[in-house]
Short mmCIF file of C-alpha atoms in Angstrom, two decimals:
data_model
loop_
_atom_site.label_atom_id
_atom_site.label_comp_id
_atom_site.label_asym_id
_atom_site.label_seq_id
_atom_site.Cartn_x
_atom_site.Cartn_y
_atom_site.Cartn_z
CA MET A 1 -25.43 40.61 -127.90
CA ARG A 2 -22.77 40.58 -125.19
CA LEU A 3 -25.49 40.77 -122.56
CA ILE A 4 -27.21 37.70 -124.04
CA GLN A 5 -23.88 35.86 -124.19
CA ASN A 6 -23.18 36.63 -120.54
CA GLU A 7 -26.65 35.50 -119.48
CA PHE A 8 -26.25 32.27 -121.46
CA GLN A 9 -22.90 31.55 -119.81
CA LYS A 10 -24.39 32.26 -116.37
CA LEU A 11 -27.23 29.85 -117.09
CA PHE A 12 -25.00 26.94 -118.14
CA LEU A 13 -22.60 27.49 -115.25
CA LYS A 14 -25.45 26.19 -113.11
CA LYS A 15 -25.56 22.42 -112.90
CA SER A 16 -29.36 22.46 -112.92
CA SER A 17 -29.56 23.84 -116.47
CA TRP A 18 -27.54 21.16 -118.28
CA SER A 19 -28.48 18.39 -115.85
CA MET A 20 -32.10 18.91 -116.93
CA GLN A 21 -31.09 17.96 -120.46
CA ILE A 22 -29.55 14.76 -119.12
CA ILE A 23 -32.75 14.04 -117.19
CA LEU A 24 -34.79 14.52 -120.37
CA VAL A 25 -32.60 12.05 -122.29
CA VAL A 26 -32.79 9.51 -119.45
CA LEU A 27 -36.57 9.81 -119.25
CA ILE A 28 -36.93 9.22 -123.00
CA PHE A 29 -34.65 6.19 -122.74
CA LEU A 30 -36.67 4.79 -119.81
CA MET A 31 -39.91 5.31 -121.74
CA THR A 32 -38.37 3.47 -124.69
CA MET A 33 -37.40 0.54 -122.48
CA LEU A 34 -40.89 0.48 -120.99
CA MET A 35 -42.42 0.28 -124.48
CA PHE A 36 -39.84 -2.36 -125.42
CA THR A 37 -40.74 -4.47 -122.38
CA ILE A 38 -44.47 -4.18 -123.12
CA SER A 39 -43.88 -5.20 -126.75
CA ARG A 40 -42.37 -8.53 -125.68
CA THR A 41 -44.49 -11.45 -124.47
CA ASP A 42 -42.73 -14.25 -122.62
CA GLY A 43 -39.43 -12.88 -123.87
CA VAL A 44 -40.48 -13.01 -127.53
CA GLU A 45 -40.89 -9.82 -129.52
CA GLU A 46 -44.50 -9.12 -130.42
CA LYS A 47 -45.23 -9.40 -134.14
CA LEU A 48 -46.65 -6.33 -135.83
CA GLN A 49 -50.23 -6.76 -137.00
CA PRO A 50 -51.78 -5.57 -140.29
CA GLN A 51 -53.87 -2.44 -139.87
CA GLY A 52 -57.00 -1.63 -141.82
CA ILE A 53 -60.75 -1.13 -141.71
CA THR A 54 -62.48 -4.19 -140.25
CA SER A 55 -65.53 -5.56 -142.02
CA TYR A 56 -68.03 -7.91 -140.35
CA TYR A 57 -70.04 -10.69 -141.99
CA ASN A 58 -72.90 -12.93 -140.88
CA ALA A 59 -73.11 -16.69 -141.37
CA ASP A 60 -74.33 -16.18 -144.94
CA GLY A 61 -71.32 -14.06 -145.80
CA GLN A 62 -73.35 -10.86 -145.97
CA PRO A 63 -71.76 -7.68 -144.55
CA ILE A 64 -73.26 -6.44 -141.29
CA SER A 65 -72.57 -3.51 -138.96
CA GLU A 66 -70.08 -3.71 -136.13
CA ASP A 67 -72.89 -3.26 -133.60
CA ASP A 68 -74.84 -6.18 -135.05
CA TYR A 69 -71.71 -8.32 -134.97
CA TRP A 70 -70.96 -7.65 -131.31
CA ASN A 71 -74.63 -7.92 -130.28
CA ALA A 72 -74.66 -11.38 -131.85
CA GLN A 73 -71.45 -12.23 -129.99
CA ASN A 74 -72.95 -11.12 -126.67
CA GLU A 75 -76.10 -13.17 -127.29
CA ASN A 76 -74.09 -16.25 -128.36
CA LYS A 77 -75.73 -16.13 -131.79
CA ALA A 78 -72.59 -15.45 -133.79
CA THR A 79 -71.93 -18.95 -135.10
CA GLY A 80 -70.38 -18.57 -138.54
CA TYR A 81 -69.94 -14.81 -138.14
CA THR A 82 -66.55 -13.52 -139.28
CA GLU A 83 -64.48 -10.36 -139.31
CA LYS A 84 -61.84 -9.35 -141.82
CA VAL A 85 -59.18 -6.64 -141.92
CA LEU A 86 -59.46 -5.02 -145.33
CA SER A 87 -56.50 -4.19 -147.55
CA PRO A 88 -55.56 -0.50 -147.88
CA LYS A 89 -57.32 -0.31 -151.27
CA ASP A 90 -60.53 -1.87 -149.92
CA SER A 91 -60.26 0.26 -146.76
CA VAL A 92 -60.25 3.39 -148.91
CA ALA A 93 -63.33 2.21 -150.80
CA ALA A 94 -65.17 1.37 -147.57
CA LEU A 95 -64.26 4.70 -146.00
CA LYS A 96 -65.47 6.66 -149.02
CA VAL A 97 -68.87 4.97 -148.71
CA SER A 98 -68.86 5.68 -144.98
CA LYS A 99 -67.98 9.34 -145.56
CA GLU A 100 -70.97 9.88 -147.85
CA ALA A 101 -73.35 8.69 -145.13
CA ALA A 102 -71.53 10.32 -142.20
CA PRO A 103 -72.60 13.59 -140.55
CA LYS A 104 -70.62 16.66 -141.59
CA GLU A 105 -68.67 16.88 -138.31
CA ASP A 106 -67.26 13.37 -138.85
CA GLN A 107 -66.27 13.76 -142.49
CA GLU A 108 -62.93 15.47 -141.83
CA ASN A 109 -61.79 12.63 -139.59
CA ILE A 110 -62.89 10.03 -142.16
CA GLN A 111 -61.00 11.94 -144.87
CA LYS A 112 -57.82 11.70 -142.82
CA GLN A 113 -58.27 7.93 -142.68
CA ILE A 114 -58.82 7.85 -146.43
CA ASP A 115 -55.60 9.85 -146.96
CA TYR A 116 -53.75 7.45 -144.64
CA TYR A 117 -54.79 4.25 -146.42
CA GLN A 118 -54.55 5.82 -149.88
CA VAL A 119 -50.78 6.30 -149.49
CA TYR A 120 -50.34 2.63 -148.57
CA ALA A 121 -52.61 1.59 -151.44
CA ASP A 122 -50.57 3.68 -153.89
CA GLU A 123 -47.30 2.22 -152.60
CA GLY A 124 -48.64 -1.34 -152.54
CA LYS A 125 -47.81 -1.71 -148.84
CA ILE A 126 -49.80 -2.74 -145.76
CA PRO A 127 -49.70 -0.61 -142.58
CA MET A 128 -48.42 -2.54 -139.58
CA SER A 129 -48.92 -1.69 -135.91
CA SER A 130 -48.32 -3.11 -132.47
CA VAL A 131 -51.39 -4.15 -130.47
CA SER A 132 -49.98 -3.50 -127.00
CA SER A 133 -47.14 -1.04 -127.54
CA MET A 134 -45.65 1.47 -129.99
CA THR A 135 -43.56 0.88 -133.05
CA GLY A 136 -40.35 2.85 -133.36
CA ALA A 137 -41.99 5.11 -135.95
CA GLU A 138 -44.94 5.83 -133.64
CA PHE A 139 -42.58 6.51 -130.72
CA PHE A 140 -40.55 8.96 -132.79
CA ALA A 141 -43.69 10.64 -134.17
CA SER A 142 -44.84 11.30 -130.59
CA LEU A 143 -41.34 12.54 -129.61
CA GLY A 144 -41.08 9.77 -127.08
CA THR A 145 -44.26 11.04 -125.38
CA MET A 146 -41.97 13.41 -123.47
CA ASN A 147 -42.91 16.73 -125.08
CA MET A 148 -44.79 17.89 -121.97
CA ILE A 149 -41.79 17.09 -119.75
CA ALA A 150 -39.55 19.14 -122.05
CA SER A 151 -41.93 22.10 -121.74
CA ILE A 152 -41.88 21.81 -117.95
CA LEU A 153 -38.06 21.91 -117.90
CA VAL A 154 -38.10 25.13 -119.93
CA ALA A 155 -40.73 26.60 -117.60
CA VAL A 156 -38.51 25.80 -114.59
CA ILE A 157 -35.56 27.62 -116.19
CA ALA A 158 -37.80 30.60 -117.01
CA SER A 159 -38.99 30.67 -113.40
CA MET A 160 -35.44 30.65 -112.05
CA ILE A 161 -33.65 33.01 -114.41
CA VAL A 162 -34.93 36.26 -112.89
CA ALA A 163 -36.05 35.17 -109.42
CA SER A 164 -32.60 33.72 -108.72
CA GLU A 165 -31.07 37.20 -109.13
CA PHE A 166 -33.27 38.45 -106.30
CA SER A 167 -32.97 35.41 -104.04
CA GLY A 168 -29.20 35.32 -104.58
CA GLY A 169 -28.78 39.05 -103.99
CA THR A 170 -27.08 39.65 -107.35
CA ILE A 171 -29.80 41.87 -108.83
CA LYS A 172 -28.14 45.12 -107.64
CA LEU A 173 -24.87 44.19 -109.35
CA LEU A 174 -26.79 43.37 -112.51
CA LEU A 175 -28.68 46.68 -112.52
CA ALA A 176 -25.46 48.60 -111.90
CA ARG A 177 -24.23 47.64 -115.36
CA PRO A 178 -24.74 50.09 -118.26
CA TYR A 179 -27.94 48.46 -119.49
CA SER A 180 -31.58 49.39 -119.01
CA ARG A 181 -33.91 47.09 -117.11
CA SER A 182 -35.76 46.30 -120.33
CA GLN A 183 -32.51 45.25 -122.01
CA ILE A 184 -31.62 43.02 -119.06
CA LEU A 185 -35.02 41.33 -119.03
CA ALA A 186 -35.03 40.99 -122.83
CA SER A 187 -31.63 39.27 -122.70
CA LYS A 188 -32.96 36.79 -120.14
CA LEU A 189 -36.00 36.14 -122.32
CA ALA A 190 -33.75 35.52 -125.33
CA VAL A 191 -31.71 33.02 -123.31
CA VAL A 192 -34.88 31.19 -122.23
CA ILE A 193 -35.99 30.92 -125.86
CA LEU A 194 -32.51 29.69 -126.83
CA TYR A 195 -32.73 27.11 -124.04
CA ALA A 196 -36.10 26.02 -125.46
CA VAL A 197 -34.44 25.55 -128.87
CA ILE A 198 -31.70 23.40 -127.32
CA THR A 199 -34.27 21.37 -125.38
CA SER A 200 -36.29 20.80 -128.57
CA ILE A 201 -33.19 19.56 -130.41
CA VAL A 202 -32.30 17.19 -127.55
CA LEU A 203 -35.89 15.92 -127.47
CA PHE A 204 -35.99 15.33 -131.24
CA ILE A 205 -32.62 13.57 -131.52
CA SER A 206 -33.14 11.41 -128.41
CA ALA A 207 -36.61 10.27 -129.52
CA PHE A 208 -35.24 9.41 -132.97
CA LEU A 209 -32.21 7.45 -131.78
CA PHE A 210 -34.00 5.51 -129.03
CA SER A 211 -36.91 4.68 -131.33
CA PHE A 212 -34.72 2.10 -133.08
CA ILE A 213 -34.85 -0.03 -129.92
CA LEU A 214 -38.53 -0.71 -130.68
CA PRO A 215 -40.06 -2.69 -133.57
CA SER A 216 -39.27 -0.38 -136.46
CA GLY A 217 -42.52 0.39 -138.25
CA ALA A 218 -42.35 2.65 -141.32
CA TYR A 219 -40.69 6.01 -140.72
CA LEU A 220 -41.45 7.43 -144.17
CA MET A 221 -45.01 6.09 -144.42
CA PRO A 222 -48.14 7.52 -142.73
CA VAL A 223 -47.95 6.75 -139.04
CA SER A 224 -51.57 7.06 -137.90
CA PRO A 225 -55.07 7.37 -139.40
CA ASP A 226 -55.61 10.30 -137.01
CA SER A 227 -52.89 12.33 -138.75
CA GLY A 228 -53.80 11.45 -142.33
CA ALA A 229 -50.97 11.12 -144.84
CA LEU A 230 -48.25 12.50 -142.52
CA ASN A 231 -45.33 10.12 -142.03
CA ALA A 232 -43.38 9.70 -138.80
CA LEU A 233 -40.77 12.33 -139.68
CA GLN A 234 -43.38 14.89 -140.70
CA SER A 235 -45.48 14.17 -137.61
CA ALA A 236 -42.43 14.52 -135.34
CA LEU A 237 -41.43 17.84 -136.93
CA LEU A 238 -45.01 19.16 -136.72
CA LEU A 239 -45.29 18.17 -133.06
CA LEU A 240 -41.82 19.61 -132.40
CA GLY A 241 -42.93 22.95 -133.84
CA SER A 242 -46.20 23.08 -131.91
CA ASN A 243 -44.42 21.98 -128.74
CA PHE A 244 -41.85 24.76 -129.18
CA ILE A 245 -44.76 27.22 -129.27
CA MET A 246 -46.06 25.63 -126.07
CA MET A 247 -42.60 26.01 -124.52
CA VAL A 248 -42.70 29.73 -125.28
CA VAL A 249 -46.20 30.00 -123.77
CA TYR A 250 -45.25 28.13 -120.61
CA ALA A 251 -42.02 30.12 -120.39
CA SER A 252 -43.92 33.41 -120.66
CA ILE A 253 -46.19 32.36 -117.77
CA ALA A 254 -43.20 31.29 -115.70
CA PHE A 255 -41.31 34.44 -116.75
CA LEU A 256 -44.14 36.56 -115.37
CA PHE A 257 -43.92 34.98 -111.92
CA SER A 258 -40.13 35.02 -112.10
CA ALA A 259 -40.16 38.79 -112.69
CA VAL A 260 -42.73 39.49 -109.98
CA VAL A 261 -41.83 37.08 -107.16
CA ARG A 262 -38.61 37.51 -105.18
CA SER A 263 -38.29 33.90 -104.01
CA GLN A 264 -36.82 31.50 -106.57
CA ALA A 265 -38.53 28.50 -104.97
CA LEU A 266 -41.86 30.31 -104.90
CA ALA A 267 -41.54 31.36 -108.55
CA VAL A 268 -40.88 27.77 -109.63
CA GLY A 269 -43.64 26.38 -107.40
CA VAL A 270 -46.30 28.85 -108.52
CA SER A 271 -45.42 28.45 -112.20
CA LEU A 272 -45.61 24.65 -112.09
CA GLY A 273 -48.84 24.90 -110.09
CA VAL A 274 -50.39 27.00 -112.85
CA LEU A 275 -49.25 24.52 -115.52
CA PHE A 276 -50.64 21.44 -113.79
CA SER A 277 -53.90 23.11 -112.75
CA GLY A 278 -54.28 24.25 -116.35
CA SER A 279 -54.26 20.65 -117.60
CA ILE A 280 -57.06 19.81 -115.18
CA LEU A 281 -59.15 22.83 -116.16
CA SER A 282 -58.68 22.16 -119.87
CA ALA A 283 -60.28 18.74 -119.36
CA LEU A 284 -63.37 20.36 -117.82
CA LEU A 285 -63.73 23.23 -120.28
CA PRO A 286 -65.50 21.33 -123.11
CA ILE A 287 -68.62 21.06 -120.95
CA ALA A 288 -68.65 24.80 -120.28
CA ILE A 289 -67.80 25.71 -123.89
CA GLU A 290 -70.92 23.91 -125.11
CA LYS A 291 -72.94 26.51 -123.18
CA TYR A 292 -70.69 29.57 -123.46
CA ASP A 293 -68.88 29.58 -126.80
CA TRP A 294 -66.55 32.47 -125.88
CA LEU A 295 -64.84 30.28 -123.28
CA LYS A 296 -63.04 28.50 -126.13
CA TRP A 297 -60.61 31.45 -126.17
CA LEU A 298 -59.49 30.87 -122.57
CA ILE A 299 -55.82 29.99 -122.42
CA PHE A 300 -56.55 26.68 -120.69
CA ASN A 301 -58.37 25.53 -123.84
CA LEU A 302 -55.69 26.87 -126.17
CA LEU A 303 -53.03 24.92 -124.26
CA ASN A 304 -54.30 21.83 -126.12
CA LEU A 305 -52.38 22.88 -129.24
CA ASN A 306 -50.31 19.68 -129.29
CA SER A 307 -53.49 17.63 -129.19
CA ALA A 308 -54.94 19.58 -132.13
CA VAL A 309 -51.75 19.12 -134.16
CA THR A 310 -51.82 15.34 -133.63
CA GLY A 311 -55.33 15.11 -135.07
CA ASN A 312 -57.57 15.56 -132.03
CA PRO A 313 -59.74 18.71 -132.36
CA ILE A 314 -60.04 20.81 -129.23
CA ALA A 315 -63.25 22.16 -127.69
CA GLY A 316 -64.77 24.94 -129.76
CA ASP A 317 -63.47 23.44 -133.04
CA LEU A 318 -60.74 26.06 -133.35
CA ALA A 319 -58.38 25.75 -136.30
CA ILE A 320 -54.67 25.41 -135.56
CA TRP A 321 -53.94 28.93 -136.83
CA GLN A 322 -56.63 30.29 -134.49
CA ILE A 323 -55.11 28.47 -131.52
CA ILE A 324 -51.63 29.81 -132.32
CA SER A 325 -52.98 33.35 -132.80
CA GLY A 326 -54.77 33.20 -129.46
CA LEU A 327 -51.66 31.93 -127.69
CA ALA A 328 -49.58 34.70 -129.29
CA VAL A 329 -51.91 37.31 -127.78
CA TYR A 330 -51.58 35.73 -124.33
CA VAL A 331 -47.77 35.59 -124.65
CA LEU A 332 -47.64 39.30 -125.51
CA ILE A 333 -49.87 40.12 -122.53
CA PHE A 334 -47.78 38.03 -120.10
CA LEU A 335 -44.51 39.50 -121.34
CA GLY A 336 -45.93 43.02 -121.29
CA ILE A 337 -46.89 42.60 -117.62
CA SER A 338 -43.49 41.06 -116.87
CA PHE A 339 -41.58 44.00 -118.37
CA TYR A 340 -43.85 46.53 -116.64
CA PHE A 341 -43.35 45.06 -113.17
CA PHE A 342 -39.62 44.46 -113.67
CA ARG A 343 -39.08 48.12 -114.66
CA LYS A 344 -41.09 49.34 -111.65
CA ARG A 345 -39.76 46.82 -109.13
CA ASP A 346 -37.99 48.09 -105.99
CA VAL A 347 -34.70 46.27 -105.41
CA ALA A 348 -33.82 48.08 -102.20
CA LEU A 349 -34.81 45.08 -100.09
CA SER A 350 -33.20 42.46 -102.31
#
């Protein structure tokens, strides 16, 4: 415990560790102001619009498909055609009919929409949303859209925490203390995880407080048809939990390079390079997964956990528990390699 306490004190004696928290808060505030600016037209706050399933009707008042409506619009034959945003109750009824005729792979998504509108129908309320920007509830539910930035900050700390001992020449003094190498590395890992907890708390509180700058929305009502009946608070907590898992994953990757590479700058650079290249590869994987199903277990596909939690299935149709289980295996592998190399590493040249 004393070793962990000492490592934590060493970490926060560095300006970079706590200044990153300030940077995170500033970035969330700037994102809020950007959304606030977008939500205002000619200096007047944009009015929230009712949200619901849109029905389309021809000149005789008969319901038609959306495709027929827009084809008529494109051919200038839509005189008398109308569209109407249905009430939550009517939206539920329309979606239930749509679900019966929909293919099996689309039924889960339609059910989420049914769950979303059903809550509003039960409460006698109408969901409201901004056309061009986010409401405060939506901003909070997405954690200010800064969850990826928070993960990167944790990865930077994980990259620095071991490599800095070698680049600064303090590793020999550290190893001279009455602790094993495994204990030393485990204490640094514990501090990184604690830093991830602090970063998550800062992210959550900042997104919540700054969200009140935006048009409010409904914090305790479902926030999006994509996430079903989850309200803004539930969505934020769910995303916070999944993002904490992602922080641990990114930290384990960074920790590996931090334990292997002597240069602090190189450890940070390589770790961030892996993270950004991973986001590019994960966008290309769906094409390959269609042909080779086993590729869905590659870590670059599993890194889309946050996307899956927010209602967007990842390639391979993996359930959330499968994604988390796969990531846990990768974390154990990365940490196992880190501990192996750190125990075997020669510090004579450090």
